[in-house]
């Protein structure tokens, strides 16, 4: 979904005012925050066009609603209570928004099998490389992981000395985050 899909003529804009797009996106946001983390990214993208949605945006929301209806019997369950290991995953897409070149980051926290926390959002700044965008995502994920670790420790579900591994997908990001060197020119790494 891009801004070019938004209506430009007054007639198209008036026609879309009849469509309850904002209500549908708001309901989807509520679902994505609670029981349906699997739609978070799609809803995040759809919400960016709430002011001036076009026909293609409306179709995308209908697809999300159909997906929810088709998967309504699926659910998250804590099936592995004995192993309270926290698994953390982090990923980012460099320049994935065609309208403003911002990147999207995602992270996922899994505890005893189901997802307990997740994020899918646009990064606030424009990154100059894949390594930079992934490093920014890793930084945000690490902050969330520290908070999660302290919370689980206070609930006696995790030992304070236990390390939390974060799975990420870029070698440059791994090298950058695990080194003590000053990577002032790392923005040129791809």
Coordinates of C-alpha atoms in Angstrom, one line a residue:
X1 CA 0.0 0.0 0.0
X2 CA 1.3 3.4 -1.0
X3 CA 0.0 7.0 -1.1
X4 CA -0.4 6.8 -4.8
X5 CA -3.4 4.5 -4.1
X6 CA -5.3 7.3 -2.3
X7 CA -8.0 9.1 -4.2
X8 CA -7.1 12.4 -5.8
X9 CA -10.3 13.7 -7.4
X10 CA -13.0 15.2 -5.2
X11 CA -15.5 12.6 -6.5
X12 CA -13.3 9.7 -5.4
X13 CA -12.7 11.3 -2.0
X14 CA -16.4 11.9 -1.4
X15 CA -17.1 8.3 -2.5
X16 CA -14.7 6.9 0.1
X17 CA -16.2 9.0 2.9
X18 CA -19.2 6.6 2.8
X19 CA -16.8 3.7 3.6
X20 CA -16.2 3.1 7.4
X21 CA -12.5 2.6 6.8
X22 CA -11.3 4.2 10.0
X23 CA -13.7 2.2 12.1
X24 CA -12.5 -1.0 10.5
X25 CA -8.9 -0.2 11.0
X26 CA -9.5 0.8 14.6
X27 CA -11.2 -2.5 15.3
X28 CA -8.3 -4.3 13.6
X29 CA -5.8 -2.4 15.8
X30 CA -7.6 -3.5 18.9
X31 CA -7.4 -7.1 17.7
X32 CA -3.7 -6.8 16.8
X33 CA -2.8 -5.4 20.2
X34 CA -4.6 -8.2 22.0
X35 CA -5.2 -11.7 20.6
X36 CA -4.0 -11.4 17.0
X37 CA -0.3 -10.4 16.7
X38 CA -0.2 -12.0 13.3
X39 CA -2.0 -9.1 11.7
X40 CA 0.1 -6.3 13.4
X41 CA 2.2 -5.4 10.4
X42 CA -0.7 -5.4 7.9
X43 CA -2.9 -3.2 10.3
X44 CA 0.0 -0.8 10.8
X45 CA 0.3 -0.3 7.1
X46 CA -3.4 0.1 6.6
X47 CA -3.6 2.7 9.4
X48 CA -1.3 5.0 7.6
X49 CA -4.0 5.8 5.1
X50 CA -6.9 6.4 7.4
X51 CA -7.1 10.1 6.5
X52 CA -7.4 9.5 2.7
X53 CA -8.0 5.8 2.0
X54 CA -8.4 4.6 -1.5
X55 CA -10.2 1.7 -3.1
X56 CA -7.0 -0.5 -2.9
X57 CA -6.7 0.3 0.8
X58 CA -10.3 -0.7 1.4
X59 CA -9.6 -4.0 -0.4
X60 CA -6.5 -4.6 1.8
X61 CA -8.6 -4.1 4.9
X62 CA -11.2 -6.6 3.6
X63 CA -8.4 -9.1 3.0
X64 CA -7.3 -8.7 6.6
X65 CA -10.9 -9.2 7.8
X66 CA -11.3 -12.4 5.6
X67 CA -8.0 -13.7 7.0
X68 CA -9.3 -13.2 10.6
X69 CA -12.5 -15.0 9.8
X70 CA -10.6 -17.9 8.2
X71 CA -8.3 -18.3 11.1
X72 CA -10.7 -17.6 14.0
X73 CA -10.4 -21.1 15.3
X74 CA -6.6 -20.8 15.9
X75 CA -5.3 -19.7 19.3
X76 CA -2.2 -19.2 21.3
X77 CA -1.7 -21.7 24.2
X78 CA 1.0 -22.1 26.9
X79 CA 1.9 -25.7 26.2
X80 CA 5.4 -25.8 27.6
X81 CA 5.1 -24.3 31.1
X82 CA 8.1 -26.3 32.5
X83 CA 10.5 -24.6 30.0
X84 CA 10.0 -20.8 30.7
X85 CA 12.7 -19.9 28.2
X86 CA 12.3 -16.5 26.6
X87 CA 13.0 -16.5 22.9
X88 CA 13.5 -13.1 21.1
X89 CA 13.5 -12.5 17.4
X90 CA 14.3 -9.2 15.6
X91 CA 14.0 -8.2 12.0
X92 CA 13.9 -5.0 9.9
X93 CA 13.2 -4.1 6.3
X94 CA 15.6 -1.4 4.9
X95 CA 13.7 1.4 3.1
X96 CA 10.5 -0.7 2.9
X97 CA 8.1 2.3 2.8
X98 CA 8.0 3.5 -0.8
X99 CA 6.5 6.8 0.2
X100 CA 9.1 8.1 2.7
X101 CA 12.0 5.5 2.6
X102 CA 11.6 4.7 6.3
X103 CA 12.2 1.2 7.3
X104 CA 10.0 -1.2 9.3
X105 CA 11.1 -3.1 12.3
X106 CA 9.6 -6.2 13.9
X107 CA 10.3 -8.1 17.0
X108 CA 8.7 -11.1 18.7
X109 CA 9.0 -12.4 22.2
X110 CA 8.0 -16.1 22.9
X111 CA 7.7 -17.5 26.4
X112 CA 6.7 -21.2 26.9
X113 CA 5.6 -21.4 23.2
X114 CA 3.1 -18.6 22.5
X115 CA 4.0 -15.0 21.6
X116 CA 3.8 -12.7 24.7
X117 CA 5.0 -9.5 23.1
X118 CA 5.4 -8.2 19.5
X119 CA 6.1 -5.0 17.6
X120 CA 5.7 -4.0 14.0
X121 CA 6.3 -0.3 13.4
X122 CA 8.0 2.2 11.2
X123 CA 11.3 3.4 12.4
X124 CA 11.5 7.2 13.2
X125 CA 14.6 7.9 11.1
X126 CA 15.8 7.0 7.6
X127 CA 18.6 4.5 7.7
X128 CA 21.4 4.6 5.2
X129 CA 22.1 0.8 5.1
X130 CA 20.7 -2.6 5.9
X131 CA 23.1 -2.9 8.8
X132 CA 22.0 0.5 10.3
X133 CA 18.3 -0.3 10.1
X134 CA 18.9 -3.8 11.6
X135 CA 21.1 -2.3 14.4
X136 CA 18.3 0.3 15.2
X137 CA 15.8 -2.6 15.4
X138 CA 18.2 -4.6 17.6
X139 CA 18.6 -1.7 19.9
X140 CA 14.9 -1.3 20.4
X141 CA 14.5 -5.1 20.8
X142 CA 17.3 -5.2 23.4
X143 CA 15.6 -2.4 25.4
X144 CA 12.3 -4.4 25.4
X145 CA 14.2 -7.6 26.3
X146 CA 15.7 -5.9 29.4
X147 CA 12.3 -4.7 30.5
X148 CA 10.8 -8.2 29.9
X149 CA 13.7 -9.9 31.8
X150 CA 13.2 -7.7 34.8
X151 CA 9.4 -8.3 34.7
X152 CA 9.8 -12.1 34.5
X153 CA 12.4 -12.0 37.3
X154 CA 10.0 -10.1 39.5
X155 CA 7.3 -12.7 38.7
X156 CA 9.8 -15.5 39.6
X157 CA 9.6 -16.9 36.1
X158 CA 13.2 -16.2 35.1
X159 CA 16.5 -16.1 36.9
X160 CA 18.1 -12.7 37.1
X161 CA 21.5 -14.1 35.8
X162 CA 19.9 -15.8 32.8
X163 CA 21.0 -14.3 29.5
X164 CA 18.5 -13.6 26.7
X165 CA 19.6 -14.3 23.2
X166 CA 18.2 -12.2 20.4
X167 CA 18.0 -13.8 17.0
X168 CA 18.6 -11.4 14.2
X169 CA 19.2 -11.8 10.5
X170 CA 22.2 -9.6 9.4
X171 CA 25.9 -10.4 9.8
X172 CA 26.8 -6.7 9.9
X173 CA 24.4 -6.1 12.7
X174 CA 25.8 -9.0 14.7
X175 CA 29.4 -7.9 14.2
X176 CA 28.5 -4.2 14.9
X177 CA 26.6 -5.0 18.1
X178 CA 29.2 -7.5 19.5
X179 CA 32.3 -5.4 18.8
X180 CA 33.9 -2.6 20.9
X181 CA 35.3 -0.9 17.9
X182 CA 34.0 2.5 16.8
X183 CA 32.0 2.0 13.6
X184 CA 31.8 5.6 12.5
X185 CA 31.9 4.6 8.8
X186 CA 29.6 1.6 9.1
X187 CA 26.8 3.5 7.4
X188 CA 28.5 2.6 4.2
X189 CA 28.3 -1.1 4.8
X190 CA 25.5 -3.0 3.0

